[in-house]
Amino acid sequence: MQKILNYINGELVGPASGKFLDNYNPAEGKVYSQVPDSDAADVNSAVDAAQQAFEAWAAMPVEKRSAILQKIADLVDRDLDKLALAESVDQGKPVKLAKAVDIPRASSNMRFFATGAIHFASEAHVTGTEAVNYTLRTPIGVAGCISPWNLPLYLFTWKIAPALAAGCTVVAKPSELTPMTAFLFSQLCMEAGLPKGVLNIVHGLGPRAGQAIIEHPEIPAISFTGGTVTGRKIAATAAPMFKKLSLELGGKNPNIVFADCDFEQAVRTSVQSSFSNQGEICLCGSRIFVERSLYERFVHEFVNMTKQLVVGDPQEEKTRIGALVSEAHMNKVLSYIALAQQEGGKVLTGGKRVILQGRCANGYFVEPTVITGLNATCSTNQEEIFGPVVTIMPFDTEDEVIGYANGTPYGLSATLWTENLKCAHRVAAQLKSGIIWVNCWLFRDLRTPFGGMKQSGVGREGGWEALRFFTEAKNVCVKL
Ligand code: NAD
């Protein structure tokens, strides 16, 4: 069985303890590889390597640093098919989606920050005729980057690319549930000639390997994407050590449909924003609010289109909904569907586990599920389910729907559908979400700041914000 290895000081090595964990293929419900069960000893070796590599990497001319990172992006492009298949096997998503979204985005993350660093500028302030102040930005040191399982290589590169481009060295941990593409990525870094110790990848469990990264005194900055509960724990550990923190956490995103919307587009994209990647995208719209005069028509068409989504083998071309990432996660999603029914919800379509024939007979598949009849404050509409489950509710007024939309502890993203420009601006300004899509979904310009409000996170990633995060700013005041 294939053994995934850590990438420390430029080499692929097993964990110091010699212990490995089982890695499952969720579409088959079967162990298919082994992942290091790393601990503090491995994290210490990774931090030592990163510290040793730091001075030379930070001092390297930015064009040279950029060229190495772009070479890695080229290799990701070259290995598109292989990486997409690996991501699909590890995570359960349709290989078609991995090929169209996850892997291309991983390479554009690398390219975006590699070229961004070349154009990065810091501020200068002329204080009359008295002095000139300039902001000297230097890489902060060894960065700790921890990523989740839902978009494995996409989110892994979203964290490490700005850190490396800014001149930091990195100790990173992908999710233990989806380690394969980060492992393949480490081989590409070796092929691209990334100097040893610049990027170190330590695999393993969150509370063991992840916690050791957070606690390490020589890691001054942590960039984390994952659940809100984990984020809270990380903040509690890191804050007393005065670490710089960027936390990208959970969401319970509203999707608001006004009666004057472009109906076809709103329904089609809402089906996509509800069920893409099995609903396992932090930006999926899991609460749909539809203006009452359009409600019946919208629900009817939405349910019809949902019924057409093929749940199946992630490697088949026609499959739109693959497997959920793990048995535990599938059970969590099914328990929320049961809870929704206890809360008075009506399942209009879906609601059950899907048992497929053949290779995927033991896979973790759940039908795309549409629920109505719930109020905005019930647990189903308050807690993140992170699966192919969506609720639909009618609303009468703008103020009412803004109240529903903002009425959860989360504030990651929101979508709204209207042809009325004034309404779009007015509502967008009042939504407490880090990103608001008007008449579209998941459209991203990497130059824009990205991140959540409230319990969806602190800090902003993307664009200059991400490059700045990994630097330390010093004001130099020169008297004229
Ligand atoms: P998770 O919090 O369980 O795990 C995320 C990562 O943190 C994993 O690598 C895990 O091993 C590690 N981890 C767990 N405990 C840790 C600890 N004590 N110390 C350090 N690291 C630890 O999240 P998940 O289940 O992998 O991912 C799903 C969650 O991520 C959802 O809530 C989703 O909304 C969120 N998410 C948010 C964004 C965003 O941009 N805001 C993007 C994707 C996913």
Coordinates of C-alpha atoms and ligand atoms in Angstrom, one line a residue:
M1 CA 0.0 0.0 0.0
Q2 CA 1.3 3.5 -0.9
K3 CA 2.9 5.4 2.0
I4 CA 2.7 9.1 1.9
L5 CA 5.8 10.8 3.4
N6 CA 6.6 14.1 5.1
Y7 CA 8.6 16.6 3.2
I8 CA 11.2 18.0 5.5
N9 CA 14.5 19.8 4.6
G10 CA 14.1 18.9 1.0
E11 CA 13.6 15.2 1.6
L12 CA 10.7 12.8 1.7
V13 CA 10.9 11.1 5.2
G14 CA 8.7 9.0 7.4
P15 CA 7.5 10.2 10.8
A16 CA 10.0 10.0 13.6
S17 CA 7.6 7.7 15.5
G18 CA 7.3 5.3 12.6
K19 CA 3.5 5.5 13.0
F20 CA 1.1 5.9 10.1
L21 CA -2.7 6.4 9.8
D22 CA -5.1 4.9 7.3
N23 CA -6.1 7.1 4.4
Y24 CA -9.5 6.3 2.9
N25 CA -10.9 6.5 -0.6
P26 CA -14.4 7.8 0.4
A27 CA -16.0 6.7 -2.9
E28 CA -15.1 3.1 -2.1
G29 CA -15.1 3.3 1.7
K30 CA -11.7 1.6 1.6
V31 CA -8.2 2.3 2.9
Y32 CA -6.0 3.0 -0.1
S33 CA -2.8 4.6 1.4
Q34 CA -1.1 5.5 4.6
V35 CA -0.4 8.9 6.0
P36 CA 2.3 9.8 8.6
D37 CA 0.9 10.2 12.1
S38 CA 3.5 13.0 12.8
D39 CA 4.0 14.6 16.2
A40 CA 6.0 17.4 17.8
A41 CA 9.3 15.7 16.9
D42 CA 8.5 16.0 13.2
V43 CA 7.3 19.5 13.5
N44 CA 10.5 20.4 15.4
S45 CA 12.6 19.0 12.6
A46 CA 10.5 20.9 10.0
V47 CA 10.9 24.2 12.0
D48 CA 14.7 23.7 12.3
A49 CA 14.9 23.1 8.5
A50 CA 12.7 26.2 7.8
Q51 CA 14.8 28.4 10.1
Q52 CA 18.0 27.3 8.5
A53 CA 16.6 28.0 5.0
F54 CA 15.0 31.3 6.0
E55 CA 18.0 33.7 5.6
A56 CA 18.9 32.7 2.1
W57 CA 15.3 32.4 0.9
A58 CA 14.4 35.9 2.3
A59 CA 17.5 37.4 0.7
M60 CA 17.0 35.8 -2.7
P61 CA 16.2 38.3 -5.4
V62 CA 12.5 38.4 -5.7
E63 CA 12.7 37.6 -9.5
K64 CA 14.5 34.4 -8.7
R65 CA 12.1 33.4 -5.9
S66 CA 9.3 34.1 -8.3
A67 CA 10.8 32.0 -11.1
I68 CA 11.0 28.9 -8.8
L69 CA 7.4 29.3 -7.7
Q70 CA 6.2 29.8 -11.3
K71 CA 8.1 26.6 -12.2
I72 CA 6.1 24.8 -9.6
A73 CA 2.9 26.2 -11.1
D74 CA 4.1 24.9 -14.5
L75 CA 4.6 21.5 -13.1
V76 CA 1.1 21.5 -11.5
D77 CA -0.3 22.4 -14.9
R78 CA 1.7 19.6 -16.5
D79 CA 0.4 17.1 -14.0
L80 CA -3.2 18.3 -14.1
D81 CA -4.7 14.9 -14.9
K82 CA -2.7 13.0 -12.3
L83 CA -3.4 15.6 -9.5
A84 CA -7.1 15.8 -10.4
L85 CA -7.5 12.1 -10.1
A86 CA -5.5 12.0 -6.8
E87 CA -7.7 14.8 -5.4
S88 CA -10.9 13.0 -6.5
V89 CA -9.7 9.6 -5.0
D90 CA -8.7 11.3 -1.7
Q91 CA -11.7 13.6 -1.3
G92 CA -14.6 12.0 -3.1
K93 CA -15.3 14.9 -5.5
P94 CA -16.0 14.3 -9.2
V95 CA -12.7 14.2 -11.0
K96 CA -14.2 16.5 -13.6
L97 CA -14.6 19.2 -10.9
A98 CA -11.0 18.7 -9.6
K99 CA -9.8 19.1 -13.2
A100 CA -11.8 22.2 -13.9
V101 CA -11.5 24.0 -10.6
D102 CA -9.3 22.6 -7.8
I103 CA -6.0 22.0 -9.7
P104 CA -6.1 24.9 -12.1
R105 CA -6.8 27.2 -9.1
A106 CA -3.8 25.6 -7.2
S107 CA -1.6 26.6 -10.1
S108 CA -3.1 30.1 -10.4
N109 CA -2.5 30.6 -6.6
M110 CA 1.2 29.9 -7.1
R111 CA 1.4 32.1 -10.2
F112 CA -0.6 34.9 -8.8
F113 CA 1.5 35.3 -5.6
A114 CA 4.8 34.6 -7.4
T115 CA 4.2 37.5 -9.8
G116 CA 2.4 39.6 -7.2
A117 CA 5.6 39.6 -5.0
I118 CA 7.5 41.2 -7.9
H119 CA 5.1 44.1 -8.1
F120 CA 4.7 44.5 -4.3
A121 CA 5.4 48.0 -3.0
S122 CA 5.3 49.4 0.4
E123 CA 4.3 52.9 1.5
A124 CA 6.3 56.1 1.9
H125 CA 5.1 59.3 3.6
V126 CA 6.8 62.7 3.2
T127 CA 6.3 64.7 6.3
G128 CA 6.5 68.2 5.0
T129 CA 10.0 69.3 4.5
E130 CA 11.0 67.7 7.9
A131 CA 11.3 64.0 7.2
V132 CA 10.5 61.1 5.0
N133 CA 8.9 58.0 6.5
Y134 CA 8.9 54.7 4.7
T135 CA 7.5 51.3 5.6
L136 CA 10.1 48.6 5.5
R137 CA 8.4 45.2 5.1
T138 CA 10.5 42.1 5.7
P139 CA 9.3 38.5 5.7
I140 CA 8.1 37.5 9.2
G141 CA 10.1 34.2 9.5
V142 CA 8.8 30.7 9.6
A143 CA 5.1 30.6 8.7
G144 CA 2.7 27.9 9.9
C145 CA 0.0 27.0 7.4
I146 CA -2.9 24.6 8.1
S147 CA -5.5 23.7 5.6
P148 CA -8.8 21.6 5.5
W149 CA -10.0 18.7 3.3
N150 CA -12.7 20.2 1.2
L151 CA -10.6 21.8 -1.6
P152 CA -7.3 20.2 -0.7
L153 CA -4.6 21.5 -3.0
Y154 CA -6.5 24.7 -3.8
L155 CA -6.6 25.8 -0.2
F156 CA -3.1 24.4 0.6
T157 CA -1.6 26.6 -2.1
W158 CA -3.8 29.6 -1.2
K159 CA -1.9 29.6 2.2
I160 CA 1.7 28.6 1.2
A161 CA 2.0 30.6 -2.0
P162 CA 1.8 34.1 -0.4
A163 CA 4.0 33.0 2.4
L164 CA 6.7 31.7 0.1
A165 CA 6.4 34.6 -2.3
A166 CA 6.8 37.1 0.6
G167 CA 10.1 35.4 1.5
C168 CA 9.0 33.3 4.4
T169 CA 9.8 29.7 4.9
V170 CA 6.9 27.4 5.7
V171 CA 5.9 24.5 7.8
A172 CA 2.5 23.3 6.5
K173 CA 0.0 20.7 7.4
P174 CA -2.7 19.6 5.0
S175 CA -5.8 17.8 6.3
E176 CA -5.1 14.2 7.4
L177 CA -8.2 13.2 5.5
T178 CA -6.9 14.5 2.1
P179 CA -3.1 14.4 2.2
M180 CA -2.3 13.0 -1.3
T181 CA -2.1 16.1 -3.5
A182 CA 0.1 17.9 -1.0
F183 CA 2.4 14.8 -1.1
L184 CA 2.5 14.9 -4.9
F185 CA 3.1 18.7 -4.6
S186 CA 6.1 18.1 -2.5
Q187 CA 7.6 16.0 -5.2
L188 CA 7.0 18.8 -7.7
C189 CA 8.7 21.3 -5.4
M190 CA 11.8 19.0 -5.4
E191 CA 11.7 18.8 -9.2
A192 CA 11.3 22.5 -9.5
G193 CA 14.5 23.1 -7.5
L194 CA 12.9 24.7 -4.5
P195 CA 15.8 25.0 -2.0
K196 CA 15.7 22.5 0.8
G197 CA 13.9 23.6 4.0
V198 CA 11.9 26.4 2.3
L199 CA 8.7 24.5 2.3
N200 CA 8.2 21.6 4.8
I201 CA 5.0 19.5 4.8
V202 CA 4.2 17.6 8.0
H203 CA 1.3 15.2 7.7
G204 CA -0.9 14.1 10.6
L205 CA -3.7 14.7 13.0
G206 CA -4.8 18.2 14.0
P207 CA -4.6 17.8 17.7
R208 CA -1.1 16.3 17.4
A209 CA 0.8 17.6 14.4
G210 CA -1.3 20.7 13.9
Q211 CA -1.3 21.7 17.6
A212 CA 2.6 21.3 17.6
I213 CA 2.8 23.9 14.8
I214 CA 0.5 26.3 16.6
E215 CA 2.4 26.0 19.8
H216 CA 5.9 26.2 18.3
P217 CA 7.6 29.3 19.7
E218 CA 9.6 29.8 16.5
I219 CA 6.5 30.2 14.3
P220 CA 5.4 33.8 14.6
A221 CA 2.5 33.7 12.0
I222 CA -0.3 31.2 11.6
S223 CA -2.6 31.0 8.6
F224 CA -5.4 28.6 9.2
T225 CA -8.5 27.5 7.2
G226 CA -10.9 25.1 8.8
G227 CA -13.8 24.9 11.2
T228 CA -14.8 27.6 13.7
V229 CA -14.4 25.3 16.7
T230 CA -10.8 24.5 15.6
G231 CA -10.2 28.2 14.9
R232 CA -11.3 29.1 18.4
K233 CA -8.9 26.6 19.9
I234 CA -6.0 27.8 17.7
A235 CA -6.7 31.4 18.7
A236 CA -6.7 30.4 22.4
T237 CA -3.2 28.9 22.0
A238 CA -1.7 31.4 19.7
A239 CA -3.0 34.7 21.2
P240 CA -1.1 34.5 24.5
M241 CA 2.0 33.9 22.4
F242 CA 1.2 37.1 20.4
K243 CA 1.3 35.3 17.1
K244 CA 0.0 36.9 14.0
L245 CA -3.2 35.0 13.0
S246 CA -5.3 34.7 9.9
L247 CA -8.3 32.4 10.5
E248 CA -10.7 31.4 7.6
L249 CA -13.5 29.5 9.3
G250 CA -17.0 28.1 8.7
G251 CA -20.1 29.6 7.1
K252 CA -23.9 29.4 6.8
N253 CA -24.3 31.5 3.8
P254 CA -27.5 33.1 2.6
N255 CA -28.6 33.1 -1.0
I256 CA -31.3 35.8 -1.5
V257 CA -33.5 35.6 -4.5
F258 CA -35.7 38.7 -5.3
A259 CA -38.7 38.3 -7.5
D260 CA -37.3 40.5 -10.3
C261 CA -34.2 38.3 -10.8
D262 CA -33.1 36.6 -14.0
F263 CA -35.0 33.5 -13.1
E264 CA -33.2 30.9 -15.2
Q265 CA -29.8 32.1 -14.1
A266 CA -30.8 32.4 -10.5
V267 CA -32.1 28.8 -10.3
R268 CA -29.3 27.3 -12.3
T269 CA -26.6 29.0 -10.3
S270 CA -28.4 28.3 -7.0
V271 CA -28.4 24.6 -7.7
Q272 CA -24.7 24.9 -8.3
S273 CA -24.0 27.0 -5.3
S274 CA -25.9 24.6 -3.1
F275 CA -24.5 21.3 -4.3
S276 CA -21.1 21.8 -5.9
N277 CA -18.4 19.6 -4.4
Q278 CA -21.3 17.8 -2.5
G279 CA -22.0 21.1 -0.7
E280 CA -18.6 20.9 0.9
I281 CA -17.4 24.4 -0.1
C282 CA -17.3 26.9 2.7
L283 CA -18.9 29.4 0.2
C284 CA -21.9 27.2 -0.7
G285 CA -25.2 29.0 -0.1
S286 CA -27.0 26.6 2.3
R287 CA -29.9 28.9 3.2
I288 CA -32.0 30.1 0.2
F289 CA -34.5 32.9 0.8
V290 CA -37.0 33.6 -2.0
E291 CA -39.3 36.6 -2.3
R292 CA -42.8 35.2 -1.7
S293 CA -44.3 36.0 -5.1
L294 CA -41.6 33.9 -6.8
Y295 CA -41.4 31.3 -4.0
E296 CA -43.6 28.4 -5.4
R297 CA -42.1 28.7 -8.9
F298 CA -38.6 28.8 -7.7
V299 CA -39.0 25.8 -5.3
H300 CA -40.6 23.8 -8.1
E301 CA -37.9 24.5 -10.6
F302 CA -35.1 24.2 -8.1
V303 CA -36.3 20.7 -7.0
N304 CA -36.7 19.6 -10.6
M305 CA -33.1 20.6 -11.4
T306 CA -31.8 19.0 -8.1
K307 CA -33.4 15.7 -9.1
Q308 CA -31.4 15.7 -12.3
L309 CA -28.1 15.8 -10.5
V310 CA -26.4 12.5 -10.9
V311 CA -24.9 11.0 -7.7
G312 CA -22.3 8.5 -8.7
D313 CA -18.8 7.3 -9.1
P314 CA -16.6 10.4 -9.0
Q315 CA -14.6 9.1 -12.0
E316 CA -17.6 8.9 -14.3
E317 CA -18.1 11.8 -16.7
K318 CA -21.9 12.2 -15.9
T319 CA -21.4 12.4 -12.1
R320 CA -22.3 15.7 -10.5
I321 CA -22.3 14.7 -6.8
G322 CA -19.5 12.5 -5.6
A323 CA -18.8 11.0 -2.2
L324 CA -18.7 12.9 1.1
V325 CA -15.2 13.0 2.5
S326 CA -15.6 10.4 5.3
E327 CA -18.1 8.0 7.0
A328 CA -18.1 10.3 10.0
H329 CA -19.0 13.3 7.9
M330 CA -21.7 11.4 6.0
N331 CA -23.2 10.4 9.3
K332 CA -23.1 14.0 10.5
V333 CA -24.9 15.2 7.4
L334 CA -27.5 12.5 7.7
S335 CA -28.1 13.4 11.4
Y336 CA -28.8 17.0 10.3
I337 CA -31.3 15.8 7.8
A338 CA -33.0 13.9 10.6
L339 CA -32.8 16.9 12.9
A340 CA -34.4 19.1 10.2
Q341 CA -37.4 16.8 10.1
Q342 CA -37.7 16.8 13.9
E343 CA -37.7 20.6 13.6
G344 CA -40.7 20.4 11.3
G345 CA -38.9 20.5 8.0
K346 CA -40.3 18.9 4.9
V347 CA -37.8 17.0 2.6
L348 CA -38.9 17.8 -0.9
T349 CA -36.2 15.7 -2.5
G350 CA -33.2 13.7 -1.3
G351 CA -32.6 13.0 2.4
K352 CA -31.0 9.6 2.2
R353 CA -27.7 7.8 1.8
V354 CA -27.2 6.5 -1.8
I355 CA -25.9 2.9 -2.2
L356 CA -24.3 2.5 -5.6
Q357 CA -23.4 -0.7 -7.4
G358 CA -19.9 -2.1 -8.1
R359 CA -16.7 -0.3 -7.1
C360 CA -18.5 2.4 -5.1
A361 CA -20.9 0.1 -3.2
N362 CA -19.5 1.0 0.1
G363 CA -18.9 4.7 -0.6
Y364 CA -20.2 7.7 1.4
F365 CA -22.8 9.1 -0.9
V366 CA -25.8 11.3 0.1
E367 CA -28.6 12.5 -2.1
P368 CA -28.8 16.3 -2.7
T369 CA -31.4 17.3 -0.3
V370 CA -33.9 20.2 -0.4
I371 CA -35.9 21.1 2.8
T372 CA -38.7 23.6 3.3
G373 CA -41.0 24.5 6.2
L374 CA -38.3 25.6 8.7
N375 CA -37.9 28.9 10.4
A376 CA -34.7 31.0 10.3
T377 CA -33.7 30.3 13.9
C378 CA -33.9 26.5 14.1
S379 CA -30.6 24.6 14.4
T380 CA -30.8 23.4 10.8
N381 CA -30.7 27.0 9.7
Q382 CA -28.1 28.1 12.2
E383 CA -25.4 25.4 12.2
E384 CA -23.0 24.6 9.4
I385 CA -23.9 21.2 7.9
F386 CA -21.2 21.3 5.1
G387 CA -23.0 18.8 2.9
P388 CA -25.5 18.5 0.0
V389 CA -28.4 20.0 2.1
V390 CA -30.2 23.2 1.5
T391 CA -33.2 24.9 3.0
I392 CA -35.6 27.3 1.2
M393 CA -37.7 29.9 3.0
P394 CA -40.0 32.7 1.6
F395 CA -39.7 36.3 2.6
D396 CA -41.8 39.5 2.1
T397 CA -39.6 42.5 2.7
E398 CA -36.0 43.6 2.2
D399 CA -35.5 44.3 6.0
E400 CA -36.9 40.9 6.8
V401 CA -34.5 39.0 4.6
I402 CA -31.5 41.0 5.7
G403 CA -32.5 40.0 9.3
Y404 CA -32.6 36.3 8.3
A405 CA -29.3 36.6 6.3
N406 CA -27.4 38.2 9.2
G407 CA -29.1 36.1 11.8
T408 CA -26.5 33.5 12.4
P409 CA -23.1 33.6 14.1
Y410 CA -21.4 33.3 10.7
G411 CA -20.6 35.9 8.1
L412 CA -18.5 34.3 5.3
S413 CA -20.3 34.9 2.0
A414 CA -23.7 35.8 0.6
T415 CA -25.3 35.8 -2.8
L416 CA -28.2 38.0 -4.0
W417 CA -30.2 37.9 -7.2
T418 CA -32.0 41.0 -8.5
E419 CA -32.1 43.1 -11.6
N420 CA -32.6 46.2 -9.5
L421 CA -29.2 47.9 -9.1
K422 CA -30.2 50.1 -6.2
C423 CA -31.6 47.1 -4.3
A424 CA -28.4 45.2 -4.9
H425 CA -26.2 47.9 -3.6
R426 CA -28.5 48.7 -0.6
V427 CA -28.7 45.0 0.5
A428 CA -25.0 44.2 -0.1
A429 CA -24.0 47.1 2.1
Q430 CA -26.2 45.8 4.9
L431 CA -25.1 42.1 4.8
K432 CA -22.6 41.1 7.3
S433 CA -20.5 38.9 5.0
G434 CA -17.0 39.1 3.9
I435 CA -17.9 38.5 0.2
I436 CA -21.2 39.2 -1.5
W437 CA -21.9 38.0 -5.0
V438 CA -24.6 39.8 -7.0
N439 CA -26.1 37.7 -9.8
C440 CA -23.2 35.2 -9.7
W441 CA -21.4 32.8 -7.4
L442 CA -17.8 31.8 -6.7
F443 CA -16.5 34.3 -9.2
R444 CA -13.1 35.3 -7.7
D445 CA -10.5 37.9 -8.6
L446 CA -7.4 36.9 -6.6
R447 CA -6.5 40.6 -6.1
T448 CA -9.5 41.2 -3.8
P449 CA -9.3 40.7 0.0
F450 CA -11.0 37.5 1.1
G451 CA -12.3 36.4 4.5
G452 CA -15.2 36.2 6.8
M453 CA -16.9 38.4 9.4
K454 CA -18.1 37.3 12.9
Q455 CA -17.4 33.7 13.6
S456 CA -16.3 33.1 10.0
G457 CA -12.9 34.4 10.6
V458 CA -10.4 37.2 11.3
G459 CA -7.9 38.6 8.9
R460 CA -8.1 38.9 5.1
E461 CA -6.4 36.7 2.5
G462 CA -5.9 37.4 -1.2
G463 CA -4.1 40.2 -3.0
W464 CA -1.7 42.5 -1.2
E465 CA -3.4 41.6 2.2
A466 CA -1.9 38.1 2.0
L467 CA 1.5 39.2 1.1
R468 CA 1.4 41.9 3.8
F469 CA 0.3 39.3 6.4
F470 CA 3.5 37.4 6.0
T471 CA 5.7 40.4 6.5
E472 CA 6.7 42.5 9.5
A473 CA 6.2 46.3 8.9
K474 CA 8.8 48.7 10.3
N475 CA 8.6 52.5 10.0
V476 CA 11.8 54.1 9.2
C477 CA 11.7 57.9 9.8
V478 CA 14.5 59.9 8.2
K479 CA 15.0 63.5 9.3
L480 CA 15.7 65.7 6.3
Ligands
NAD1 P1 -11.0 21.3 10.8 O1 -11.1 22.5 11.6 O2 -11.5 20.0 11.4 O3 -9.6 21.0 10.3 C1 -8.8 21.9 9.5 C2 -7.4 21.6 9.7 O4 -7.0 21.9 11.0 C3 -7.0 20.2 9.4 O5 -5.7 20.2 8.8 C4 -6.9 19.6 10.8 O6 -6.0 18.5 10.9 C5 -6.3 20.8 11.6 N1 -6.6 20.8 13.0 C6 -7.6 20.3 13.7 N2 -7.4 20.5 15.0 C7 -6.3 21.2 15.2 C8 -5.6 21.8 16.3 N3 -6.0 21.7 17.5 N4 -4.5 22.5 16.1 C9 -4.1 22.7 14.8 N5 -4.7 22.2 13.7 C10 -5.8 21.5 13.9 O7 -11.8 21.6 9.5 P2 -12.2 20.6 8.3 O8 -13.3 19.7 8.8 O9 -10.9 20.0 7.7 O10 -12.8 21.6 7.2 C11 -14.1 22.0 7.1 C12 -14.3 23.4 7.7 O11 -13.4 24.3 7.1 C13 -15.7 23.9 7.5 O12 -16.1 24.5 8.7 C14 -15.5 24.9 6.4 O13 -16.5 25.9 6.4 C15 -14.2 25.5 6.7 N6 -13.6 26.1 5.6 C16 -13.5 27.5 5.6 C17 -13.0 28.1 4.5 C18 -12.8 29.6 4.4 O14 -12.2 30.1 3.5 N7 -13.4 30.4 5.3 C19 -12.6 27.4 3.4 C20 -12.7 26.0 3.4 C21 -13.2 25.4 4.5

